[in-house]
XYZ file of C-alpha atoms in Angstrom:
560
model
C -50.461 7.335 -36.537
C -48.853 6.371 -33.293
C -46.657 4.583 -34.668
C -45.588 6.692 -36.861
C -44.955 9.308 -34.654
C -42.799 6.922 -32.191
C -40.562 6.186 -35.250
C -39.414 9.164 -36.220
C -38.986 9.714 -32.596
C -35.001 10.271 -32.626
C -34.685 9.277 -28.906
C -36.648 5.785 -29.591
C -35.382 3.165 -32.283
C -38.643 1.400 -34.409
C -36.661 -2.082 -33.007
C -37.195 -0.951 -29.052
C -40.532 0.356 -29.419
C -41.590 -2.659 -30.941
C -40.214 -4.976 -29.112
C -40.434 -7.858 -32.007
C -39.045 -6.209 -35.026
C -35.803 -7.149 -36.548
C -32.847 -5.009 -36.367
C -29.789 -5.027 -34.538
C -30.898 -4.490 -30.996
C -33.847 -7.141 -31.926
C -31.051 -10.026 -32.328
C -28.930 -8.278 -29.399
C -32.027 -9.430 -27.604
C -32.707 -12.653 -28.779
C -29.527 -13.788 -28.956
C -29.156 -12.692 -24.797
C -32.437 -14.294 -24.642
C -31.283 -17.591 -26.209
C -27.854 -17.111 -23.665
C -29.722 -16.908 -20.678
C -32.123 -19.864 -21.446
C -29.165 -21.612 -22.094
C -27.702 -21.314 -18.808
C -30.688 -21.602 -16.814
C -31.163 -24.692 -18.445
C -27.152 -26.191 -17.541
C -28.308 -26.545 -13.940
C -30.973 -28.591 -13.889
C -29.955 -31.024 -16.855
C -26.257 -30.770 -15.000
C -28.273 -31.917 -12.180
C -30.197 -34.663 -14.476
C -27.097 -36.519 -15.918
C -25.444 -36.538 -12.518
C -28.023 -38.021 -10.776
C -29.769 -39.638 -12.562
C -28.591 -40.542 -16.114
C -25.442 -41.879 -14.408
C -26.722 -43.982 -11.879
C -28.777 -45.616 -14.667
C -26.239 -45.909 -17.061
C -24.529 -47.618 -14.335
C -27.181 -50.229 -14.296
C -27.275 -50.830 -17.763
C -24.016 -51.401 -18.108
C -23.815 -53.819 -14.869
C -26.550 -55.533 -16.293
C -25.367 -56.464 -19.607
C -22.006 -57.889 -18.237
C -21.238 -61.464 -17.125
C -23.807 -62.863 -15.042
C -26.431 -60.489 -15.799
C -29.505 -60.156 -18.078
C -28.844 -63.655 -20.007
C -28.744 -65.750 -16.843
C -31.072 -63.736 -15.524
C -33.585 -63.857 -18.365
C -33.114 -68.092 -18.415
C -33.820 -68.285 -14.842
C -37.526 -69.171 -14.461
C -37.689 -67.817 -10.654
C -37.378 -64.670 -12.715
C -40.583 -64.997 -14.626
C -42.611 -66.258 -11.727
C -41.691 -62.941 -10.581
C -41.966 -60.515 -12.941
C -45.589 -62.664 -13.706
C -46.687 -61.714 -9.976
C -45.572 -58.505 -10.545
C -47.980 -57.383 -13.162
C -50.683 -59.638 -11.812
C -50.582 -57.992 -8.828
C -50.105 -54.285 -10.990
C -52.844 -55.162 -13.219
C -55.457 -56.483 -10.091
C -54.814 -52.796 -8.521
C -54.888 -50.970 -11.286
C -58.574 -52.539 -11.965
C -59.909 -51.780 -8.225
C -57.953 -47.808 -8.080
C -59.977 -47.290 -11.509
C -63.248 -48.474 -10.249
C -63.094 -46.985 -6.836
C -62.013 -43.732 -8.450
C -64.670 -43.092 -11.263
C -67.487 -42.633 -8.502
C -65.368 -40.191 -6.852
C -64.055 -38.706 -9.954
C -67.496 -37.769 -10.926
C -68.754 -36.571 -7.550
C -65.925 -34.055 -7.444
C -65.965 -32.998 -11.537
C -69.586 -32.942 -12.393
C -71.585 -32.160 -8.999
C -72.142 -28.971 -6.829
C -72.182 -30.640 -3.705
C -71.049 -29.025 -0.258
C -67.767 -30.459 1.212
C -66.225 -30.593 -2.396
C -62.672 -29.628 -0.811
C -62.544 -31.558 2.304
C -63.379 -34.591 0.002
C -60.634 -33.504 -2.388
C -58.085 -33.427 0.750
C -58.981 -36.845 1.624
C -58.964 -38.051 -1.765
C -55.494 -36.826 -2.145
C -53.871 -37.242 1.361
C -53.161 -42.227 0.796
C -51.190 -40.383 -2.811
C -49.026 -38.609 -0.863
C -48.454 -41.050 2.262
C -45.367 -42.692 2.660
C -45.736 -46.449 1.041
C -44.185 -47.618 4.140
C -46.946 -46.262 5.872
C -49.705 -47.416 3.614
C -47.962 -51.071 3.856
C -48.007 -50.608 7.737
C -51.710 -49.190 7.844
C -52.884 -52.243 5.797
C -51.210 -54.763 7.904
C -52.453 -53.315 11.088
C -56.153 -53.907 9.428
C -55.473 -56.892 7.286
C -52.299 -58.423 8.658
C -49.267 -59.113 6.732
C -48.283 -62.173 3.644
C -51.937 -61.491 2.042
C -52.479 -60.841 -2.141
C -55.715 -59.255 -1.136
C -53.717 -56.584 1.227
C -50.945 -56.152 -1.340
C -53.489 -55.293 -3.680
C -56.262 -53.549 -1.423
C -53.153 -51.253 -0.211
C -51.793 -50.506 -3.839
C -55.618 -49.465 -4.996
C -55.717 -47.357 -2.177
C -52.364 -45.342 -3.201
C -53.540 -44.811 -6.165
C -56.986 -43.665 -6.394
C -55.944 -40.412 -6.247
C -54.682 -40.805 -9.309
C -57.331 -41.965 -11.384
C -59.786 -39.134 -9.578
C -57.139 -36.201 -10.527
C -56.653 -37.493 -14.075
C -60.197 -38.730 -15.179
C -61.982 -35.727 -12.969
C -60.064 -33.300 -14.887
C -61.147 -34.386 -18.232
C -64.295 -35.012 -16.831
C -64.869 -31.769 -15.708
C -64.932 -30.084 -18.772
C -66.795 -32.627 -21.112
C -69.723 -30.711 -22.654
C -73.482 -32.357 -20.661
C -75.856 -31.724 -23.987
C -74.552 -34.856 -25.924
C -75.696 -36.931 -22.775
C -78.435 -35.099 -22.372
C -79.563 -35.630 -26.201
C -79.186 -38.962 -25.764
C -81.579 -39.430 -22.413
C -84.157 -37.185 -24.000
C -83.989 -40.260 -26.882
C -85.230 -42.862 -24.906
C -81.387 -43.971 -23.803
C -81.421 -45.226 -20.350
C -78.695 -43.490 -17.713
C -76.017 -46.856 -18.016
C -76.838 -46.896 -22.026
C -75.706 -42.970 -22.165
C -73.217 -43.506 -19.948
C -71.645 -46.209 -22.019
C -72.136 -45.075 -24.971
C -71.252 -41.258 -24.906
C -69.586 -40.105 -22.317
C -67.359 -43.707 -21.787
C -65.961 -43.412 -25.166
C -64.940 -39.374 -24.268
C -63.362 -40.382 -20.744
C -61.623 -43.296 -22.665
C -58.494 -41.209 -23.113
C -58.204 -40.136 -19.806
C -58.912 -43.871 -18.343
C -56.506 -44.809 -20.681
C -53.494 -42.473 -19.358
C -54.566 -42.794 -15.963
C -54.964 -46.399 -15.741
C -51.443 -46.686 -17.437
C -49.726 -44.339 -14.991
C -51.648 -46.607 -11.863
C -50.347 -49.810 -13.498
C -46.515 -48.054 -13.360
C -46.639 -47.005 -10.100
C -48.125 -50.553 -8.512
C -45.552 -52.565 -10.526
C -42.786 -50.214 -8.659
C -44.205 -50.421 -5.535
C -41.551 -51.321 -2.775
C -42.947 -50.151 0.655
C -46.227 -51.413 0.614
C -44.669 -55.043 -1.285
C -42.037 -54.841 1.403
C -44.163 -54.359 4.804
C -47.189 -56.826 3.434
C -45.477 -59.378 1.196
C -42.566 -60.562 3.651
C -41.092 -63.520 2.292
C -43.987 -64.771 0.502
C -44.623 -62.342 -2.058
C -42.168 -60.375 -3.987
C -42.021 -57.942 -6.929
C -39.162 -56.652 -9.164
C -38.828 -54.226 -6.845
C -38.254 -55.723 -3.656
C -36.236 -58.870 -5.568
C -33.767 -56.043 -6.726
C -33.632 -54.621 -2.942
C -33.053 -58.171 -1.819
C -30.136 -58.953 -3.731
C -28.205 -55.997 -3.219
C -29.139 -55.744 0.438
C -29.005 -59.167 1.313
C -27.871 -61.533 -1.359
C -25.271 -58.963 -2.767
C -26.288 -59.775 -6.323
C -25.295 -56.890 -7.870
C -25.387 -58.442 -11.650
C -28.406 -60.294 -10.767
C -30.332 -56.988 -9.173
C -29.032 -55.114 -12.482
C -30.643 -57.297 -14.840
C -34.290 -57.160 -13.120
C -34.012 -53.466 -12.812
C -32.910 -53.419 -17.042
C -36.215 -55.649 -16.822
C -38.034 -53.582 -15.194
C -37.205 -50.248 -16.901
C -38.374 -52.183 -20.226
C -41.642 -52.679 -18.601
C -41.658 -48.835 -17.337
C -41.322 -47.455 -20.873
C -43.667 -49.497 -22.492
C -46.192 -48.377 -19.402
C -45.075 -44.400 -20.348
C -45.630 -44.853 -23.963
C -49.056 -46.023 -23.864
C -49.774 -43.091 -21.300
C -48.286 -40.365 -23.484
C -50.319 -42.027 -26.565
C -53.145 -41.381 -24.747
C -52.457 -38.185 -23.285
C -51.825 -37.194 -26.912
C -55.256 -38.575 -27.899
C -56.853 -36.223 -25.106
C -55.472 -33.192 -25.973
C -56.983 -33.060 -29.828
C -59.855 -35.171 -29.592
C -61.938 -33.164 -27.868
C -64.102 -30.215 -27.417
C -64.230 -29.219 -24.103
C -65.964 -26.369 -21.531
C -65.221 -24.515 -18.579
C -65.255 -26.728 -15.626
C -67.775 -24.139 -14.021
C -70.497 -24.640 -16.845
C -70.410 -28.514 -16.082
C -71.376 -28.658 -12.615
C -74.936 -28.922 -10.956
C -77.010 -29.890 -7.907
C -77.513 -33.953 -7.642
C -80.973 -35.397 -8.863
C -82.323 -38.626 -9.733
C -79.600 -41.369 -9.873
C -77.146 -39.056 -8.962
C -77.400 -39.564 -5.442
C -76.781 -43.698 -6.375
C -73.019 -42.166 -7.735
C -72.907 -40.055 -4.372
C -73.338 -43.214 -1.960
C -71.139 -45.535 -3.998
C -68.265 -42.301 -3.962
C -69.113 -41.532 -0.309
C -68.753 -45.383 0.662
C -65.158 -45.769 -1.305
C -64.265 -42.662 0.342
C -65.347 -44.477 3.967
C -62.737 -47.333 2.471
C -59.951 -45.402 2.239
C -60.703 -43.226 5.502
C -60.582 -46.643 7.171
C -56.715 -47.817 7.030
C -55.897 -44.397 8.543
C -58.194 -44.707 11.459
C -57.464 -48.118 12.219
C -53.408 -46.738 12.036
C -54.008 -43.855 14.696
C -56.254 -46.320 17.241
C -53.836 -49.188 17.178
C -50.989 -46.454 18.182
C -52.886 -45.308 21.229
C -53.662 -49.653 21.823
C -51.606 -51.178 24.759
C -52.102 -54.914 26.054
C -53.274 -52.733 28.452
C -55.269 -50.785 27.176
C -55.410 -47.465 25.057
C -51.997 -45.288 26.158
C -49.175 -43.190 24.622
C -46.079 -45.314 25.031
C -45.726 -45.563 21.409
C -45.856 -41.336 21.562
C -43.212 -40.951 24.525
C -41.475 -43.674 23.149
C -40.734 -41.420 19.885
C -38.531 -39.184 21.885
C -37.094 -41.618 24.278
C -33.742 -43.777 23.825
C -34.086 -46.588 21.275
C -35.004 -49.747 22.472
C -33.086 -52.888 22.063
C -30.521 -51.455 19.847
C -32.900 -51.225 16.538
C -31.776 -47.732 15.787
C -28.810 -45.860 16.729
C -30.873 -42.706 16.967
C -34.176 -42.204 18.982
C -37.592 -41.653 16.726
C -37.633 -38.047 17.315
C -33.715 -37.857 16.029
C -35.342 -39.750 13.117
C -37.783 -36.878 12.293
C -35.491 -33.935 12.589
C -33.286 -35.737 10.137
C -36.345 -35.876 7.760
C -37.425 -32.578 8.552
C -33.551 -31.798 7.303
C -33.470 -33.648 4.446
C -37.119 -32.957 2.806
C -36.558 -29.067 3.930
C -32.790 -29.070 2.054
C -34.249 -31.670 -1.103
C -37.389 -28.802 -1.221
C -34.923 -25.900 -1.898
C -33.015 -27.703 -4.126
C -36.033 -28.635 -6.512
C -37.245 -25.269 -6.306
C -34.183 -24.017 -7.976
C -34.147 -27.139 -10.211
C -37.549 -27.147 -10.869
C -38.135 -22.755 -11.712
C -35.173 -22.920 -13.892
C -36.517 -25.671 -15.700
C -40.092 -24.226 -16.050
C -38.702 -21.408 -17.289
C -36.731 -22.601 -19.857
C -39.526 -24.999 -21.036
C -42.072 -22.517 -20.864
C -40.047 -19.714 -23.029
C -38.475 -22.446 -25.553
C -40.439 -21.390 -28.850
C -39.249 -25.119 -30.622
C -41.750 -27.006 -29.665
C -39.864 -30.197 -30.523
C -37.080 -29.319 -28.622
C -39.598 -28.161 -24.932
C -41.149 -31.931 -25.714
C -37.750 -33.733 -25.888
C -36.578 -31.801 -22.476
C -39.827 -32.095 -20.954
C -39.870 -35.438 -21.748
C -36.198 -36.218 -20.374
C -37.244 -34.223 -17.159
C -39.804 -36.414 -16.246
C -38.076 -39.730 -16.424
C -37.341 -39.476 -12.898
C -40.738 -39.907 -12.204
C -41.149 -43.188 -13.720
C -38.183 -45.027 -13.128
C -38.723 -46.751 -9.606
C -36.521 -45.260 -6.853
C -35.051 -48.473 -6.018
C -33.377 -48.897 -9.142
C -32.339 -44.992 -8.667
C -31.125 -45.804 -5.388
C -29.153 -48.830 -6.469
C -27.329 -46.970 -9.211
C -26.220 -44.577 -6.346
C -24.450 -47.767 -4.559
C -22.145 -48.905 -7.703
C -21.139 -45.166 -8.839
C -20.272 -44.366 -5.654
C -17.089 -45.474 -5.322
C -16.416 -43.083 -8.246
C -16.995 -40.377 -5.655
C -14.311 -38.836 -3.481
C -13.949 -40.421 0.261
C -15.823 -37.204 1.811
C -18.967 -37.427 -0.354
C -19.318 -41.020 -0.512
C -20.254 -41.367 3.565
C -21.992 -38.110 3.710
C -25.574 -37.397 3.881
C -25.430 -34.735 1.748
C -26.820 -37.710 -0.823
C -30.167 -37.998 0.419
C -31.609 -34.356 0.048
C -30.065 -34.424 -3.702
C -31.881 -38.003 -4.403
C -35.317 -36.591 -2.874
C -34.587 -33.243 -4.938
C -34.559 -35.873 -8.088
C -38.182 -37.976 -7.075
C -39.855 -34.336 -6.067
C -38.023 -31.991 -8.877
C -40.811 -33.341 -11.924
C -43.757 -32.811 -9.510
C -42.622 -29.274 -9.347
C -42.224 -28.640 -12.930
C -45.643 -30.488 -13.001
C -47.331 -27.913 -11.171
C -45.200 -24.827 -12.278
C -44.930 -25.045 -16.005
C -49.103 -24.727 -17.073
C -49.202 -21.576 -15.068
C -46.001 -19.804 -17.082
C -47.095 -20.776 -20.068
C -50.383 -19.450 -19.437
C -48.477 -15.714 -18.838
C -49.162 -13.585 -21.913
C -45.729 -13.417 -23.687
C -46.462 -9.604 -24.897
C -46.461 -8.390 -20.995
C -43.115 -9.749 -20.866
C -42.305 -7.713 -24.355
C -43.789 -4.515 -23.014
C -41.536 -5.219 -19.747
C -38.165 -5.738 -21.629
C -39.261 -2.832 -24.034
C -39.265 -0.365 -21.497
C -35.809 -1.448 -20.304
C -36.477 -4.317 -17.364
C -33.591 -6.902 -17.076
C -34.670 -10.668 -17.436
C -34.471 -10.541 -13.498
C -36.882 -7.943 -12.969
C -39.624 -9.155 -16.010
C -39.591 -12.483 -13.980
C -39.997 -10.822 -10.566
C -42.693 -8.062 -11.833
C -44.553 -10.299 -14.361
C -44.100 -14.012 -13.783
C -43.370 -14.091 -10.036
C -47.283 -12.215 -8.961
C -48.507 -14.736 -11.380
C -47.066 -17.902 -10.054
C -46.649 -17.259 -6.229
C -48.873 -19.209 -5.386
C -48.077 -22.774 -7.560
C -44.755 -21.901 -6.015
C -45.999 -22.366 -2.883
C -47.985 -24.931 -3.504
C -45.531 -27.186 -5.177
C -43.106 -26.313 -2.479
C -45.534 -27.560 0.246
C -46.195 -30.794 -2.032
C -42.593 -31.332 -2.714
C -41.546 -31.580 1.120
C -44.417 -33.898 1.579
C -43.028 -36.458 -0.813
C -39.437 -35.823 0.283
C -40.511 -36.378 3.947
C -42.178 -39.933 3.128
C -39.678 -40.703 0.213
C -38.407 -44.168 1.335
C -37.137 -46.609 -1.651
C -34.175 -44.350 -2.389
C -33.426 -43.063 0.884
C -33.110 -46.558 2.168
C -29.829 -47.418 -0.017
C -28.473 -44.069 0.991
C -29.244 -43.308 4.864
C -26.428 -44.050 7.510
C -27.150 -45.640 10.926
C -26.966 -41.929 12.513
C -28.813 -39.817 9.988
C -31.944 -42.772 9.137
C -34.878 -40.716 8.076
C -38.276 -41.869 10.128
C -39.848 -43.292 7.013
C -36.616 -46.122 7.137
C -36.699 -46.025 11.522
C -41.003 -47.184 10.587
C -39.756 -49.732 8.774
C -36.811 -51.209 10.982
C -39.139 -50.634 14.122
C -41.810 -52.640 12.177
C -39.839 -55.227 10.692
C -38.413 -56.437 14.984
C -40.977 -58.024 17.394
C -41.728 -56.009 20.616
C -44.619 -54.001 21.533
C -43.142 -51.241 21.980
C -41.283 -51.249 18.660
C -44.389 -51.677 16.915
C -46.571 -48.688 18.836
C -43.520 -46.629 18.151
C -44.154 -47.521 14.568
C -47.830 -46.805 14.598
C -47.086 -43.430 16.370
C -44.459 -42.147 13.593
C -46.689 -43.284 11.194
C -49.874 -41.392 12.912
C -47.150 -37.994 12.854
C -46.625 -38.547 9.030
C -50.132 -38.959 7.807
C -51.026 -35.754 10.285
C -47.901 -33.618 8.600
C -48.910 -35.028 5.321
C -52.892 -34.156 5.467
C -51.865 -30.297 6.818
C -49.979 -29.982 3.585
C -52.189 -30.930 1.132
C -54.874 -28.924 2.904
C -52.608 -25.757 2.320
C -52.329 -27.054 -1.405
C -55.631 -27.406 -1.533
C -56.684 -23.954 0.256
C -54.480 -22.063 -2.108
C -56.058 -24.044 -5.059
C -59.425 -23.149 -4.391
C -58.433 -19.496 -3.869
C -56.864 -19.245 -7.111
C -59.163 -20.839 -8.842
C -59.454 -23.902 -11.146
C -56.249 -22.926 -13.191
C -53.998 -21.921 -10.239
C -51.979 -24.757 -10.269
C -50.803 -27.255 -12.920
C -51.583 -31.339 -12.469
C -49.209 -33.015 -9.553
């Protein structure tokens, strides 16, 4: 009857009132709303082919030239390393994934106090600078060891395996395990054979994702392996830096993009397998006090958690150790002039210019990355959101190195003015950090009920003010969140930044690892003092994350 009466209404058309129905204002509106999506997404794909597809393309091309991928591919120094590549990949991937399922399950499955500080340390080695990882390990380890290459990659990526196994975990329904202990089945039988086969999925994806990220790893490879050990990654780095190889460096990275594919597809098969396989609960209904062997799980997580606690304590002690004894030179050396001529600029000039760079690369995937959430989150062809989704991401897992390398043969496409600024380096962070904040956007508009956004438009709101009065309340605080997690990786972001920096605007993450790489005491404690500044900024920043996780609940934010 209300309806009725709103229809023959002469001041209100059926269409408006509505808000869905067809009629002429109905495909006013969707074709404005088709306009608009359209150019919010030109910026960020602009963005995409620009700096990224091109670079790549670049490579591709180099690579298949003359003296490229077939010498490169007959060369058997080439196999020996792309063999210790995934040796090493594969030996990391298998200690992240056991040191993280303790921990996984501590944090998805028990109600134990310190949940969140736990969480923050978990997460804080993920979002470290490699360079600093590789410098932590060789301050405990030393350097030109397999067990520290691989020690220092597992401890980069638990995180990874805890995030993406825990949050499966979380939610997987206790009465099947249950059923089976109240059968006779011993804890490790039930383990194995119910709740195993439901995590397999997840262990799956996760495992695959660790595997990608250790066979790309430069800074840790570059700090620990020296000239004893290298990967694809650092070979590439080599011959363009040093060697100037370009067709040689081209055909390892065509190489190693093969090998980062492959690792993607077998993650997205699994993720795939996740998402319809199961039945699953609210992560609330899972959890309960520790009894029994529980508290076995709690001293092996607790004692992995003591492991990776340990790199970063034996970092900040050796940066207060003299020959003398414990001091701060390394501290007043980071504002001081630079000594011996290893940098033109002093450590602190170092910072600000990171502090520059990750603030301007922030802002920049903030716009990227909204624009792109929104357009992915409001795209009703679900075919179509997959294939941009899909092409947004790719940043993610192609290594930086090979990013950073592309930049070095388009440039001289660029005009004179461009080529030598450092306008470059925020716009190659904004790349790496733009897919973590679509990441953590995108589950939390697409979790906005589509008819407030109809009653909004109905009653006559622009597109502007629906997203500020419906979506922006809603998704303040993954905003902020994925802006405090962007700047974190930008500030630490090191294999790209490297080909790009100049002499006078070096980022600290590259000063580290031209302090670390010259003998000197003081070189080194200067080092060990930048290093003790990152992992201090990079800890406050996830504990914000964290803090504004926790107050918005479970769903608040999307994965990182």
């Amino acid at each position: 009857m209300k309806q009725t009466s709103k229809a023959t209404d002469p001041r209100v058309s059926p269409a408006t009132s509505l808000g869905t129905a067809a009629g002429p204002p109905s495909r006013r509106h969707g074709r404005s709303r088709r306009l608009g999506l359209l150019a919010a997404a030109a910026l960020p794909v602009g963005f995409l082919l620009f700096f990224f597809a091109w670079p790549v393309v670049a490579i591709l091309l180099r690579g298949l030239g003359e003296g490229g991928l077939a010498e490169t591919l007959f060369d058997v120094r080439t196999w020996r390393i792309v063999g210790f590549t995934l040796g090493q990949a594969a030996a990391a991937t298998l200690v992240a994934v056991l040191a993280g399922l303790p921990l996984a399950y501590l944090l998805s499955r028990l109600d134990v106090p310190g949940r969140g500080l736990i969480r923050v340390l978990v997460t804080v080695p993920f979002v470290l600078p490699t360079v600093v990882v590789g410098i932590a390990f060789r301050a405990l380890l030393g350097d030109g060891s397999l067990v520290a290459i691989v020690l220092a990659n597992a401890f980069f990526n638990v995180a990874v395996v805890v995030r993406t196994v825990g949050g499966l975990w979380s939610h997987l329904d206790r009465r099947a395990e249950d059923a089976a202990r109240a059968l006779g089945a011993s804890r490790l039988r039930a383990f194995t054979s119910v709740t195993l086969p439901a995590l397999r999925p997840a262990l799956g994806s996760a495992a695959a994702v660790v595997f990608l990220f250790c066979s790309t790893s430069f800074g840790v490879v570059l700090v620990l392996g020296g000239a004893r050990f290298r990967t694809l990654e650092t070979e590439i780095y080599l011959r363009t830096v040093q060697l100037l190889d370009l067709p040689g460096a081209a055909a390892l990275s065509l190489i190693q993009l093969a090998a980062v594919v492959a690792a993607l597809a077998v993650g997205a098969a699994a993720r795939r397998r996740r998402e319809t396989a199961l039945r699953l609960r609210p992560a609330a209904d899972t959890l309960r006090r520790p009894r029994g062997g529980d508290w076995l799980v709690v001293g092996a997580a607790l004692s992995v958690l003591i492991g990776l606690l340990i790199p970063v304590v034996t970092l900040v002690i050796r940066s207060l150790s003299t020959s003398e004894g414990f001091g701060f030179a390394g501290y007043r050396a980071l504002a001081g002039e630079p000594a011996d001529g290893v940098l033109a600029v002093s450590a602190l000039d170092a910072a600000m210019n990171s502090l520059r760079a990750a603030t301007d690369a922030t802002m920049l995937a903030m716009v990227f990355g909204v624009l792109a959430s929104i357009v992915l989150a409001r795209t009703r062809r679900r075919g179509l959101a997959q294939l941009l989704d899909g092409l947004l991401m790719l940043p993610l897992g192609v290594s930086a190195v090979t990013v950073g390398f592309g930049y070095l043969i388009t440039l001289g496409s660029l005009p004179d003015e461009l080529r030598g600024s450092s306008v470059l380096v925020p716009f190659v962070q904004a790349l790496v950090i733009t897919p973590l904040v679509i990441r953590m956007l995108l589950p939390v508009l697409r979790a906005v009920d589509e008819r407030l956004r109809q009653a909004a438009a109905s009653l006559g709101a622009s597109p502007w003010r629906v997203w500020r009065e419906v979506d922006l309340p809603m998704a303040a605080r993954s905003l902020i969140a994925s802006a405090a997690f962007g700047f974190v990786v930008a500030l630490g972001e090191f294999g790209a930044t490297s080909f790009l920096v100049r002499a006078e605007t070096m980022t600290l993450p590259v000063a580290v690892a031209r302090l670390i790489s010259r003998p000197g005491e003081l070189n080194t404690m200067t080092a060990y003092a930048a290093c003790t500044l990152l992992i201090l900024v990079t800890a406050a920043m996830v504990a914000i994350v964290e803090r504004i996780r926790i107050a918005g609940g479970p769903n608040a934010l999307g994965e990182f």
